[in-house]
Amino acid sequence: MHSTFSTAARFALAGLIAIGLSTCSALAQAAQTLDSRFLLGVGTHQGLGGPVSSRGYVPSTSIAEIKELGVNAFRDDFPWSDFEQGGGRMGFTPQLGRLEAQIKSGVARPYLILAFGHHLVPNSMPPTTDEARRRFTAYASAAARAVAAQRPIFELWNEWNLAAKKDPAFSIDNYLALAKVVQPAVKQAAPGAPFVVGAIGDDPGWTWTSQMLQSGILRHADGVSIHLYNFCMGPAKRTSAEVVDRLTAFHRLVSEASGNPAYPIYVTEAGWPTATNKCGVNEQAQADNMAQLVLWASTASSWLKGLWLYELRDSGTNPSDLEHNFGLYHFDNSPKRAACAVRDAWAFVRSSTEAREKTLSGGLVSIVASTPAGQRIAIWSGDPNRRYAVRLRTSAPEATYGVPCDASTRPASGVWMPVSSTPLLISTNMSAAPDFDVRPER
């Protein structure tokens, strides 16, 4: 009896301490705006392809587009084979000139993929021997030191699990062994730089993911990353809601494996291609999905630390090629509708200090964000084929509404506002979130 009581008391005390720490952490986070504690980024391709990119990526143009979007991060490759030269000499080369220019421009925080084998190092694709791991670690350390001033984040490899389907060398044991030696070296070279594992590609049933998480690898990282795509699912599932559902399931797995519901998660790829083939979506659907995902992400920032939309610009001109058509900008750098949708959705919530999701009648999604200037409410229909109208239940003379990609705003008080899959953006100076009447339009 005494032993049981003591155990219960210890658990109760631990619970009280955890609640206290959680409350302090929540209060500290609430004092910060979203853009100071969350990274919204885009994928770019400056690190692959040499001095001239066949994908059309030019640093000055990409830097200008990143500024136009207002995002605060970008993700790119930092390949070993182009950073380490003969004789073990490490440093930026002309092959990495475009990447170096974008990193050192300071346009946004760099999230860099440490990856790929080296033609001078046996057993390096992937590293499977002590010597290959030692050489990879030396490269990772030198790379981290070279960009430490730019506050980088590092990711170990890209979609290791997809390579494992074809090559047994890409085993979880080899990935864990690599993380164990690379993480401390990177942390020593760039002490403030988070080191992230995973970059998990499509994993139906979470089989590979669960095995990776159970390996104990999270103890050798500062976060875990995942890629979430649904463009080749049935048309009804090519939505941000499906991405959110899978991300929520992934969060549960990570929480259970780490024992920490706030263990940092990074979505380092998510996007929808505007290709003309059967897996493509139209430009309006791409814009709506991306805007919805950005707005929803504001509610999960206690554990979701970053979202990178794939990718900044189209990588080719073939209208039916999926890989050519993921961009927020076309290949000629003219903006798709997704560019202004992401820009305006991010501008709407980036100053928020707190945000939560609320379901309205009819299944409408509502994101309620608190900012120093008042409440910001985003509302959309999860079904692109259903339209609604909403009206404020109380008078709010200063309230206005609009939609992404439209600079004009209109008075919101006393009027029925149309709601579709394009988020409706309502701004008020109220200290509390208002209630709404909802009616279906069709």
Short mmCIF file of C-alpha atoms in Angstrom, two decimals:
data_model
loop_
_atom_site.label_atom_id
_atom_site.label_comp_id
_atom_site.label_asym_id
_atom_site.label_seq_id
_atom_site.Cartn_x
_atom_site.Cartn_y
_atom_site.Cartn_z
CA MET A 1 0.00 0.00 0.00
CA HIS A 2 2.77 2.43 0.94
CA SER A 3 4.66 1.62 -2.23
CA THR A 4 1.55 2.10 -4.39
CA PHE A 5 0.74 5.41 -2.74
CA SER A 6 4.30 6.65 -3.26
CA THR A 7 4.21 5.73 -6.93
CA ALA A 8 0.88 7.50 -7.38
CA ALA A 9 2.19 10.53 -5.56
CA ARG A 10 5.26 10.64 -7.77
CA PHE A 11 3.10 10.49 -10.90
CA ALA A 12 0.85 13.23 -9.55
CA LEU A 13 3.82 15.45 -8.78
CA ALA A 14 5.33 14.80 -12.20
CA GLY A 15 2.00 15.68 -13.76
CA LEU A 16 1.78 18.96 -11.86
CA ILE A 17 5.33 19.85 -12.89
CA ALA A 18 4.56 18.98 -16.52
CA ILE A 19 1.40 21.11 -16.45
CA GLY A 20 3.34 24.00 -14.94
CA LEU A 21 6.10 23.76 -17.53
CA SER A 22 3.55 23.42 -20.33
CA THR A 23 1.68 26.48 -19.10
CA CYS A 24 4.88 28.53 -18.89
CA SER A 25 5.87 27.39 -22.37
CA ALA A 26 2.43 28.25 -23.76
CA LEU A 27 2.51 31.70 -22.18
CA ALA A 28 6.00 32.36 -23.54
CA GLN A 29 4.93 31.22 -27.02
CA ALA A 30 1.76 33.33 -26.86
CA ALA A 31 3.87 36.45 -26.47
CA GLN A 32 5.57 35.75 -29.80
CA THR A 33 4.13 36.37 -33.23
CA LEU A 34 3.78 33.39 -35.54
CA ASP A 35 6.53 34.52 -37.91
CA SER A 36 9.04 34.53 -35.03
CA ARG A 37 8.33 30.90 -34.03
CA PHE A 38 7.21 29.24 -37.27
CA LEU A 39 8.89 28.90 -40.66
CA LEU A 40 6.93 29.15 -43.87
CA GLY A 41 9.18 28.33 -46.78
CA VAL A 42 9.43 27.19 -50.38
CA GLY A 43 11.49 24.50 -52.02
CA THR A 44 14.15 25.72 -54.43
CA HIS A 45 16.74 24.02 -56.65
CA GLN A 46 19.91 26.08 -56.48
CA GLY A 47 22.06 23.25 -55.07
CA LEU A 48 21.60 20.83 -57.97
CA GLY A 49 22.63 21.18 -61.59
CA GLY A 50 25.81 23.24 -61.49
CA PRO A 51 26.38 26.87 -62.47
CA VAL A 52 23.43 26.94 -64.89
CA SER A 53 20.21 25.23 -63.84
CA SER A 54 18.29 23.18 -66.38
CA ARG A 55 15.28 23.84 -64.14
CA GLY A 56 15.68 27.56 -64.75
CA TYR A 57 16.58 28.55 -61.20
CA VAL A 58 18.54 31.82 -61.04
CA PRO A 59 19.45 33.16 -57.57
CA SER A 60 18.54 36.81 -58.20
CA THR A 61 15.11 35.86 -59.56
CA SER A 62 14.41 33.36 -56.79
CA ILE A 63 15.47 35.88 -54.15
CA ALA A 64 13.05 38.44 -55.62
CA GLU A 65 10.21 35.90 -55.65
CA ILE A 66 10.88 34.84 -52.05
CA LYS A 67 10.68 38.50 -51.07
CA GLU A 68 7.41 38.90 -52.99
CA LEU A 69 5.88 35.96 -51.11
CA GLY A 70 7.08 37.27 -47.76
CA VAL A 71 8.07 33.78 -46.58
CA ASN A 72 10.88 33.39 -44.08
CA ALA A 73 12.61 30.17 -45.20
CA PHE A 74 13.70 28.11 -48.21
CA ARG A 75 14.79 24.49 -48.55
CA ASP A 76 17.52 23.31 -50.92
CA ASP A 77 20.09 20.57 -51.51
CA PHE A 78 23.66 20.84 -50.20
CA PRO A 79 25.29 17.86 -51.97
CA TRP A 80 28.44 16.29 -50.57
CA SER A 81 29.88 15.56 -54.02
CA ASP A 82 30.01 19.26 -54.91
CA PHE A 83 31.29 20.51 -51.54
CA GLU A 84 34.21 18.12 -50.99
CA GLN A 85 36.88 18.25 -53.67
CA GLY A 86 39.87 15.99 -54.21
CA GLY A 87 42.28 15.69 -51.32
CA GLY A 88 39.51 16.26 -48.79
CA ARG A 89 39.32 20.00 -49.48
CA MET A 90 35.97 21.38 -48.37
CA GLY A 91 34.22 24.54 -49.50
CA PHE A 92 31.86 26.15 -51.96
CA THR A 93 32.78 25.50 -55.57
CA PRO A 94 31.39 26.93 -58.83
CA GLN A 95 29.05 23.93 -58.86
CA LEU A 96 27.44 25.37 -55.72
CA GLY A 97 27.70 29.02 -56.66
CA ARG A 98 23.95 29.47 -57.06
CA LEU A 99 23.26 27.89 -53.68
CA GLU A 100 25.94 29.97 -51.98
CA ALA A 101 24.49 33.18 -53.45
CA GLN A 102 20.98 32.41 -52.23
CA ILE A 103 22.12 31.37 -48.75
CA LYS A 104 24.37 34.35 -48.24
CA SER A 105 21.82 36.85 -49.58
CA GLY A 106 20.04 36.59 -46.23
CA VAL A 107 16.66 36.57 -47.99
CA ALA A 108 15.33 33.82 -45.73
CA ARG A 109 16.46 31.12 -43.33
CA PRO A 110 18.12 28.22 -45.20
CA TYR A 111 16.95 24.66 -44.57
CA LEU A 112 19.64 22.49 -46.15
CA ILE A 113 19.64 18.82 -47.09
CA LEU A 114 22.88 16.99 -46.27
CA ALA A 115 22.85 14.14 -48.75
CA PHE A 116 24.08 12.00 -51.60
CA GLY A 117 27.19 9.93 -51.98
CA HIS A 118 30.60 10.99 -53.22
CA HIS A 119 32.27 9.49 -56.28
CA LEU A 120 35.64 9.36 -54.47
CA VAL A 121 34.28 7.55 -51.39
CA PRO A 122 33.39 3.83 -51.59
CA ASN A 123 30.14 2.68 -49.99
CA SER A 124 28.87 6.23 -49.74
CA MET A 125 25.51 6.06 -51.52
CA PRO A 126 24.39 5.65 -48.81
CA PRO A 127 27.22 5.57 -46.27
CA THR A 128 27.29 2.01 -44.95
CA THR A 129 30.78 1.63 -43.48
CA ASP A 130 32.59 3.38 -40.65
CA GLU A 131 34.93 5.03 -43.13
CA ALA A 132 32.13 6.26 -45.39
CA ARG A 133 30.26 7.62 -42.37
CA ARG A 134 33.42 9.31 -41.13
CA ARG A 135 33.90 11.02 -44.49
CA PHE A 136 30.24 12.06 -44.68
CA THR A 137 30.47 13.44 -41.15
CA ALA A 138 33.54 15.50 -42.07
CA TYR A 139 31.61 17.00 -44.99
CA ALA A 140 28.53 17.70 -42.86
CA SER A 141 30.65 19.41 -40.21
CA ALA A 142 32.45 21.59 -42.76
CA ALA A 143 29.19 22.46 -44.52
CA ALA A 144 27.60 23.47 -41.22
CA ARG A 145 30.58 25.63 -40.32
CA ALA A 146 30.50 27.33 -43.74
CA VAL A 147 26.92 28.60 -43.33
CA ALA A 148 26.57 28.85 -39.55
CA ALA A 149 26.20 32.63 -39.70
CA GLN A 150 22.99 32.27 -41.76
CA ARG A 151 21.14 30.39 -38.96
CA PRO A 152 20.62 27.20 -41.01
CA ILE A 153 18.61 24.09 -40.28
CA PHE A 154 20.00 20.77 -41.50
CA GLU A 155 18.14 17.69 -42.70
CA LEU A 156 19.76 14.27 -42.99
CA TRP A 157 19.21 12.97 -46.52
CA ASN A 158 16.04 13.17 -48.60
CA GLU A 159 13.39 10.44 -48.74
CA TRP A 160 15.69 7.68 -47.51
CA ASN A 161 12.63 5.45 -47.11
CA LEU A 162 11.77 5.62 -50.82
CA ALA A 163 15.30 4.60 -51.78
CA ALA A 164 14.92 1.66 -49.39
CA LYS A 165 12.28 0.15 -51.68
CA LYS A 166 14.97 -0.52 -54.31
CA ASP A 167 18.19 -0.78 -52.30
CA PRO A 168 18.47 -2.65 -48.99
CA ALA A 169 21.51 -0.51 -48.08
CA PHE A 170 18.98 2.21 -47.26
CA SER A 171 18.01 0.42 -44.08
CA ILE A 172 16.80 1.99 -40.87
CA ASP A 173 19.90 0.66 -39.10
CA ASN A 174 22.17 2.48 -41.55
CA TYR A 175 20.15 5.68 -41.25
CA LEU A 176 20.33 5.52 -37.46
CA ALA A 177 24.09 4.85 -37.55
CA LEU A 178 24.57 7.90 -39.77
CA ALA A 179 22.44 10.15 -37.55
CA LYS A 180 24.38 9.11 -34.46
CA VAL A 181 27.69 10.37 -35.84
CA VAL A 182 26.51 13.34 -37.93
CA GLN A 183 24.30 15.02 -35.34
CA PRO A 184 27.00 15.78 -32.75
CA ALA A 185 29.43 16.96 -35.45
CA VAL A 186 26.87 19.37 -36.93
CA LYS A 187 25.91 20.65 -33.49
CA GLN A 188 29.55 21.34 -32.67
CA ALA A 189 30.12 23.17 -35.97
CA ALA A 190 26.90 25.21 -35.80
CA PRO A 191 25.64 25.02 -32.19
CA GLY A 192 22.37 26.85 -32.83
CA ALA A 193 21.39 24.87 -35.92
CA PRO A 194 18.56 22.32 -35.53
CA PHE A 195 19.37 18.87 -36.93
CA VAL A 196 16.35 17.11 -38.43
CA VAL A 197 15.89 13.48 -39.46
CA GLY A 198 13.25 11.80 -41.59
CA ALA A 199 12.41 13.62 -44.84
CA ILE A 200 9.95 10.74 -45.11
CA GLY A 201 8.37 10.19 -48.50
CA ASP A 202 5.04 8.45 -49.11
CA ASP A 203 4.65 5.65 -46.53
CA PRO A 204 1.23 3.95 -46.70
CA GLY A 205 0.27 2.48 -43.35
CA TRP A 206 3.23 4.22 -41.66
CA THR A 207 5.20 0.95 -41.71
CA TRP A 208 8.65 2.42 -42.36
CA THR A 209 7.88 5.52 -40.29
CA SER A 210 6.92 3.47 -37.23
CA GLN A 211 10.07 1.38 -37.47
CA MET A 212 12.22 4.50 -37.80
CA LEU A 213 10.57 6.16 -34.82
CA GLN A 214 10.91 3.04 -32.69
CA SER A 215 14.64 2.81 -33.49
CA GLY A 216 15.34 5.62 -31.03
CA ILE A 217 16.54 7.99 -33.73
CA LEU A 218 14.63 10.94 -32.27
CA ARG A 219 17.18 11.03 -29.43
CA HIS A 220 19.78 11.97 -32.05
CA ALA A 221 17.84 14.84 -33.61
CA ASP A 222 16.14 18.14 -32.88
CA GLY A 223 13.14 17.37 -35.05
CA VAL A 224 11.62 15.02 -37.59
CA SER A 225 10.38 15.83 -41.10
CA ILE A 226 7.85 14.45 -43.53
CA HIS A 227 6.63 15.00 -47.11
CA LEU A 228 2.87 15.03 -47.70
CA TYR A 229 1.35 14.76 -51.17
CA ASN A 230 -2.07 13.59 -52.38
CA PHE A 231 -2.22 14.77 -55.99
CA CYS A 232 -2.63 11.22 -57.37
CA MET A 233 -5.35 10.26 -54.92
CA GLY A 234 -8.97 10.43 -56.03
CA PRO A 235 -10.08 13.98 -56.88
CA ALA A 236 -12.09 14.28 -53.65
CA LYS A 237 -8.93 13.68 -51.59
CA ARG A 238 -6.62 16.15 -53.36
CA THR A 239 -7.24 18.64 -50.59
CA SER A 240 -5.46 20.37 -47.74
CA ALA A 241 -7.84 18.54 -45.36
CA GLU A 242 -6.38 15.18 -46.36
CA VAL A 243 -2.85 16.50 -45.77
CA VAL A 244 -3.90 17.80 -42.35
CA ASP A 245 -5.45 14.45 -41.44
CA ARG A 246 -2.26 12.55 -42.28
CA LEU A 247 -0.08 15.13 -40.57
CA THR A 248 -2.23 14.81 -37.45
CA ALA A 249 -1.76 11.02 -37.54
CA PHE A 250 2.00 11.50 -37.95
CA HIS A 251 2.00 13.85 -34.97
CA ARG A 252 0.39 11.14 -32.84
CA LEU A 253 3.07 8.63 -33.86
CA VAL A 254 5.88 11.08 -33.08
CA SER A 255 4.31 12.03 -29.73
CA GLU A 256 4.05 8.38 -28.70
CA ALA A 257 7.59 7.54 -29.80
CA SER A 258 9.19 10.59 -28.18
CA GLY A 259 6.96 10.91 -25.12
CA ASN A 260 6.66 14.58 -26.04
CA PRO A 261 3.51 15.98 -27.71
CA ALA A 262 5.51 19.09 -28.64
CA TYR A 263 8.40 17.22 -30.32
CA PRO A 264 9.27 19.41 -33.34
CA ILE A 265 7.82 18.34 -36.69
CA TYR A 266 8.70 19.89 -40.04
CA VAL A 267 6.68 19.40 -43.25
CA THR A 268 9.48 19.90 -45.73
CA GLU A 269 7.48 19.19 -48.89
CA ALA A 270 3.78 19.66 -49.68
CA GLY A 271 2.23 20.78 -52.92
CA TRP A 272 -0.08 20.23 -55.87
CA PRO A 273 1.06 20.19 -59.52
CA THR A 274 -0.93 22.11 -62.11
CA ALA A 275 -0.18 19.55 -64.80
CA THR A 276 -2.76 18.62 -67.42
CA ASN A 277 -2.50 14.88 -66.77
CA LYS A 278 -4.85 12.87 -64.54
CA CYS A 279 -2.94 13.70 -61.33
CA GLY A 280 -2.88 17.46 -61.85
CA VAL A 281 -5.13 20.13 -60.38
CA ASN A 282 -6.15 23.47 -61.82
CA GLU A 283 -4.41 26.65 -60.67
CA GLN A 284 -7.34 27.77 -58.50
CA ALA A 285 -7.38 24.44 -56.63
CA GLN A 286 -3.62 24.66 -56.09
CA ALA A 287 -4.01 28.20 -54.73
CA ASP A 288 -6.92 27.27 -52.43
CA ASN A 289 -5.16 24.19 -51.04
CA MET A 290 -1.95 26.09 -50.31
CA ALA A 291 -3.75 29.03 -48.70
CA GLN A 292 -5.82 26.69 -46.53
CA LEU A 293 -2.73 24.76 -45.44
CA VAL A 294 -0.85 27.93 -44.50
CA LEU A 295 -3.81 29.22 -42.48
CA TRP A 296 -4.33 25.89 -40.70
CA ALA A 297 -0.62 25.60 -39.85
CA SER A 298 -0.96 28.63 -37.60
CA THR A 299 -3.03 26.51 -35.20
CA ALA A 300 -0.38 23.80 -34.78
CA SER A 301 2.75 25.82 -34.08
CA SER A 302 3.28 24.29 -30.63
CA TRP A 303 4.65 21.23 -32.46
CA LEU A 304 4.67 22.09 -36.18
CA LYS A 305 7.78 24.20 -36.63
CA GLY A 306 7.81 24.71 -40.37
CA LEU A 307 6.06 24.14 -43.68
CA TRP A 308 7.84 24.23 -47.06
CA LEU A 309 5.65 24.41 -50.14
CA TYR A 310 6.98 22.54 -53.15
CA GLU A 311 8.19 24.39 -55.09
CA LEU A 312 8.97 28.03 -55.80
CA ARG A 313 8.72 27.83 -59.60
CA ASP A 314 7.93 25.30 -62.29
CA SER A 315 10.93 23.17 -63.23
CA GLY A 316 10.01 22.77 -66.90
CA THR A 317 7.56 23.63 -69.65
CA ASN A 318 5.87 20.31 -70.46
CA PRO A 319 2.24 20.91 -69.42
CA SER A 320 1.55 17.21 -68.79
CA ASP A 321 4.71 16.46 -66.76
CA LEU A 322 3.97 16.45 -63.03
CA GLU A 323 7.52 17.33 -62.01
CA HIS A 324 7.47 20.37 -64.29
CA ASN A 325 4.36 21.96 -62.76
CA PHE A 326 4.58 22.21 -58.96
CA GLY A 327 5.64 25.86 -58.90
CA LEU A 328 3.97 28.86 -57.33
CA TYR A 329 5.42 30.64 -60.37
CA HIS A 330 5.45 29.41 -63.97
CA PHE A 331 8.72 28.49 -65.68
CA ASP A 332 8.84 32.00 -67.17
CA ASN A 333 8.52 33.37 -63.60
CA SER A 334 5.04 34.79 -64.11
CA PRO A 335 3.02 34.12 -60.95
CA LYS A 336 0.34 31.50 -60.69
CA ARG A 337 -2.64 32.29 -58.50
CA ALA A 338 -0.95 30.24 -55.75
CA ALA A 339 1.71 32.94 -55.36
CA CYS A 340 -0.68 35.66 -54.22
CA ALA A 341 -2.80 33.12 -52.31
CA VAL A 342 0.19 32.05 -50.21
CA ARG A 343 1.41 35.63 -49.84
CA ASP A 344 -1.95 36.89 -48.59
CA ALA A 345 -2.75 33.90 -46.37
CA TRP A 346 0.64 34.24 -44.67
CA ALA A 347 0.26 38.00 -44.29
CA PHE A 348 -3.13 37.39 -42.67
CA VAL A 349 -1.81 35.16 -39.84
CA ARG A 350 1.90 35.90 -39.51
CA SER A 351 1.39 38.48 -36.75
CA SER A 352 -0.90 36.19 -34.73
CA THR A 353 0.08 35.29 -31.18
CA GLU A 354 -2.43 32.45 -30.92
CA ALA A 355 -4.67 30.56 -33.35
CA ARG A 356 -7.20 27.76 -33.14
CA GLU A 357 -9.41 25.77 -35.47
CA LYS A 358 -13.19 25.87 -35.07
CA THR A 359 -15.78 23.99 -37.10
CA LEU A 360 -18.86 25.96 -38.08
CA SER A 361 -22.20 24.49 -39.11
CA GLY A 362 -22.25 22.90 -42.54
CA GLY A 363 -18.73 21.61 -41.96
CA LEU A 364 -17.10 24.95 -42.69
CA VAL A 365 -13.53 25.28 -41.45
CA SER A 366 -12.76 28.35 -39.38
CA ILE A 367 -9.33 29.50 -38.20
CA VAL A 368 -9.47 32.10 -35.44
CA ALA A 369 -6.21 33.99 -34.96
CA SER A 370 -5.52 36.58 -32.28
CA THR A 371 -3.26 39.48 -33.24
CA PRO A 372 -2.24 42.70 -31.46
CA ALA A 373 -4.72 44.50 -33.76
CA GLY A 374 -7.68 42.19 -33.05
CA GLN A 375 -9.18 38.95 -34.28
CA ARG A 376 -8.51 37.50 -37.73
CA ILE A 377 -10.93 34.81 -38.92
CA ALA A 378 -10.44 32.66 -42.02
CA ILE A 379 -13.39 30.54 -43.20
CA TRP A 380 -13.65 28.12 -46.11
CA SER A 381 -15.64 25.18 -47.40
CA GLY A 382 -13.84 21.86 -47.28
CA ASP A 383 -15.87 20.72 -50.28
CA PRO A 384 -15.00 22.69 -53.45
CA ASN A 385 -18.50 21.91 -54.78
CA ARG A 386 -20.35 23.46 -51.82
CA ARG A 387 -20.82 27.18 -51.26
CA TYR A 388 -22.15 29.00 -48.24
CA ALA A 389 -22.66 32.47 -46.83
CA VAL A 390 -21.83 33.65 -43.30
CA ARG A 391 -22.89 36.71 -41.31
CA LEU A 392 -21.59 38.18 -38.07
CA ARG A 393 -24.12 37.74 -35.26
CA THR A 394 -23.05 40.94 -33.54
CA SER A 395 -22.43 44.41 -34.85
CA ALA A 396 -18.79 45.09 -35.68
CA PRO A 397 -18.62 48.43 -37.53
CA GLU A 398 -14.86 48.20 -38.08
CA ALA A 399 -14.87 44.61 -39.41
CA THR A 400 -13.86 44.02 -43.02
CA TYR A 401 -13.62 41.01 -45.30
CA GLY A 402 -11.81 39.96 -48.44
CA VAL A 403 -10.15 36.98 -50.10
CA PRO A 404 -6.56 36.16 -51.11
CA CYS A 405 -5.37 37.79 -54.33
CA ASP A 406 -7.86 40.66 -54.01
CA ALA A 407 -6.47 43.85 -52.52
CA SER A 408 -9.92 45.32 -51.91
CA THR A 409 -11.81 44.81 -48.64
CA ARG A 410 -15.48 45.40 -47.81
CA PRO A 411 -17.43 46.14 -44.62
CA ALA A 412 -18.35 42.87 -42.89
CA SER A 413 -20.91 43.99 -40.35
CA GLY A 414 -24.51 43.09 -41.12
CA VAL A 415 -23.86 41.51 -44.52
CA TRP A 416 -23.87 37.94 -45.82
CA MET A 417 -20.35 37.07 -46.98
CA PRO A 418 -19.81 34.37 -49.62
CA VAL A 419 -17.78 31.30 -48.63
CA SER A 420 -16.20 28.80 -51.03
CA SER A 421 -13.00 26.74 -51.03
CA THR A 422 -11.17 30.05 -51.41
CA PRO A 423 -10.65 31.26 -47.83
CA LEU A 424 -12.78 34.20 -46.69
CA LEU A 425 -10.58 36.54 -44.61
CA ILE A 426 -12.33 38.63 -41.95
CA SER A 427 -10.52 41.23 -39.85
CA THR A 428 -11.99 42.75 -36.68
CA ASN A 429 -10.64 44.88 -33.85
CA MET A 430 -12.62 42.81 -31.33
CA SER A 431 -10.75 41.17 -28.46
CA ALA A 432 -12.91 38.04 -28.63
CA ALA A 433 -13.79 35.91 -31.64
CA PRO A 434 -17.28 36.65 -33.04
CA ASP A 435 -19.99 34.08 -33.78
CA PHE A 436 -21.52 33.57 -37.22
CA ASP A 437 -24.79 32.62 -38.83
CA VAL A 438 -24.30 30.16 -41.70
CA ARG A 439 -26.54 29.37 -44.65
CA PRO A 440 -25.92 27.11 -47.67
CA GLU A 441 -25.90 28.75 -51.05
CA ARG A 442 -25.88 25.56 -53.11
#
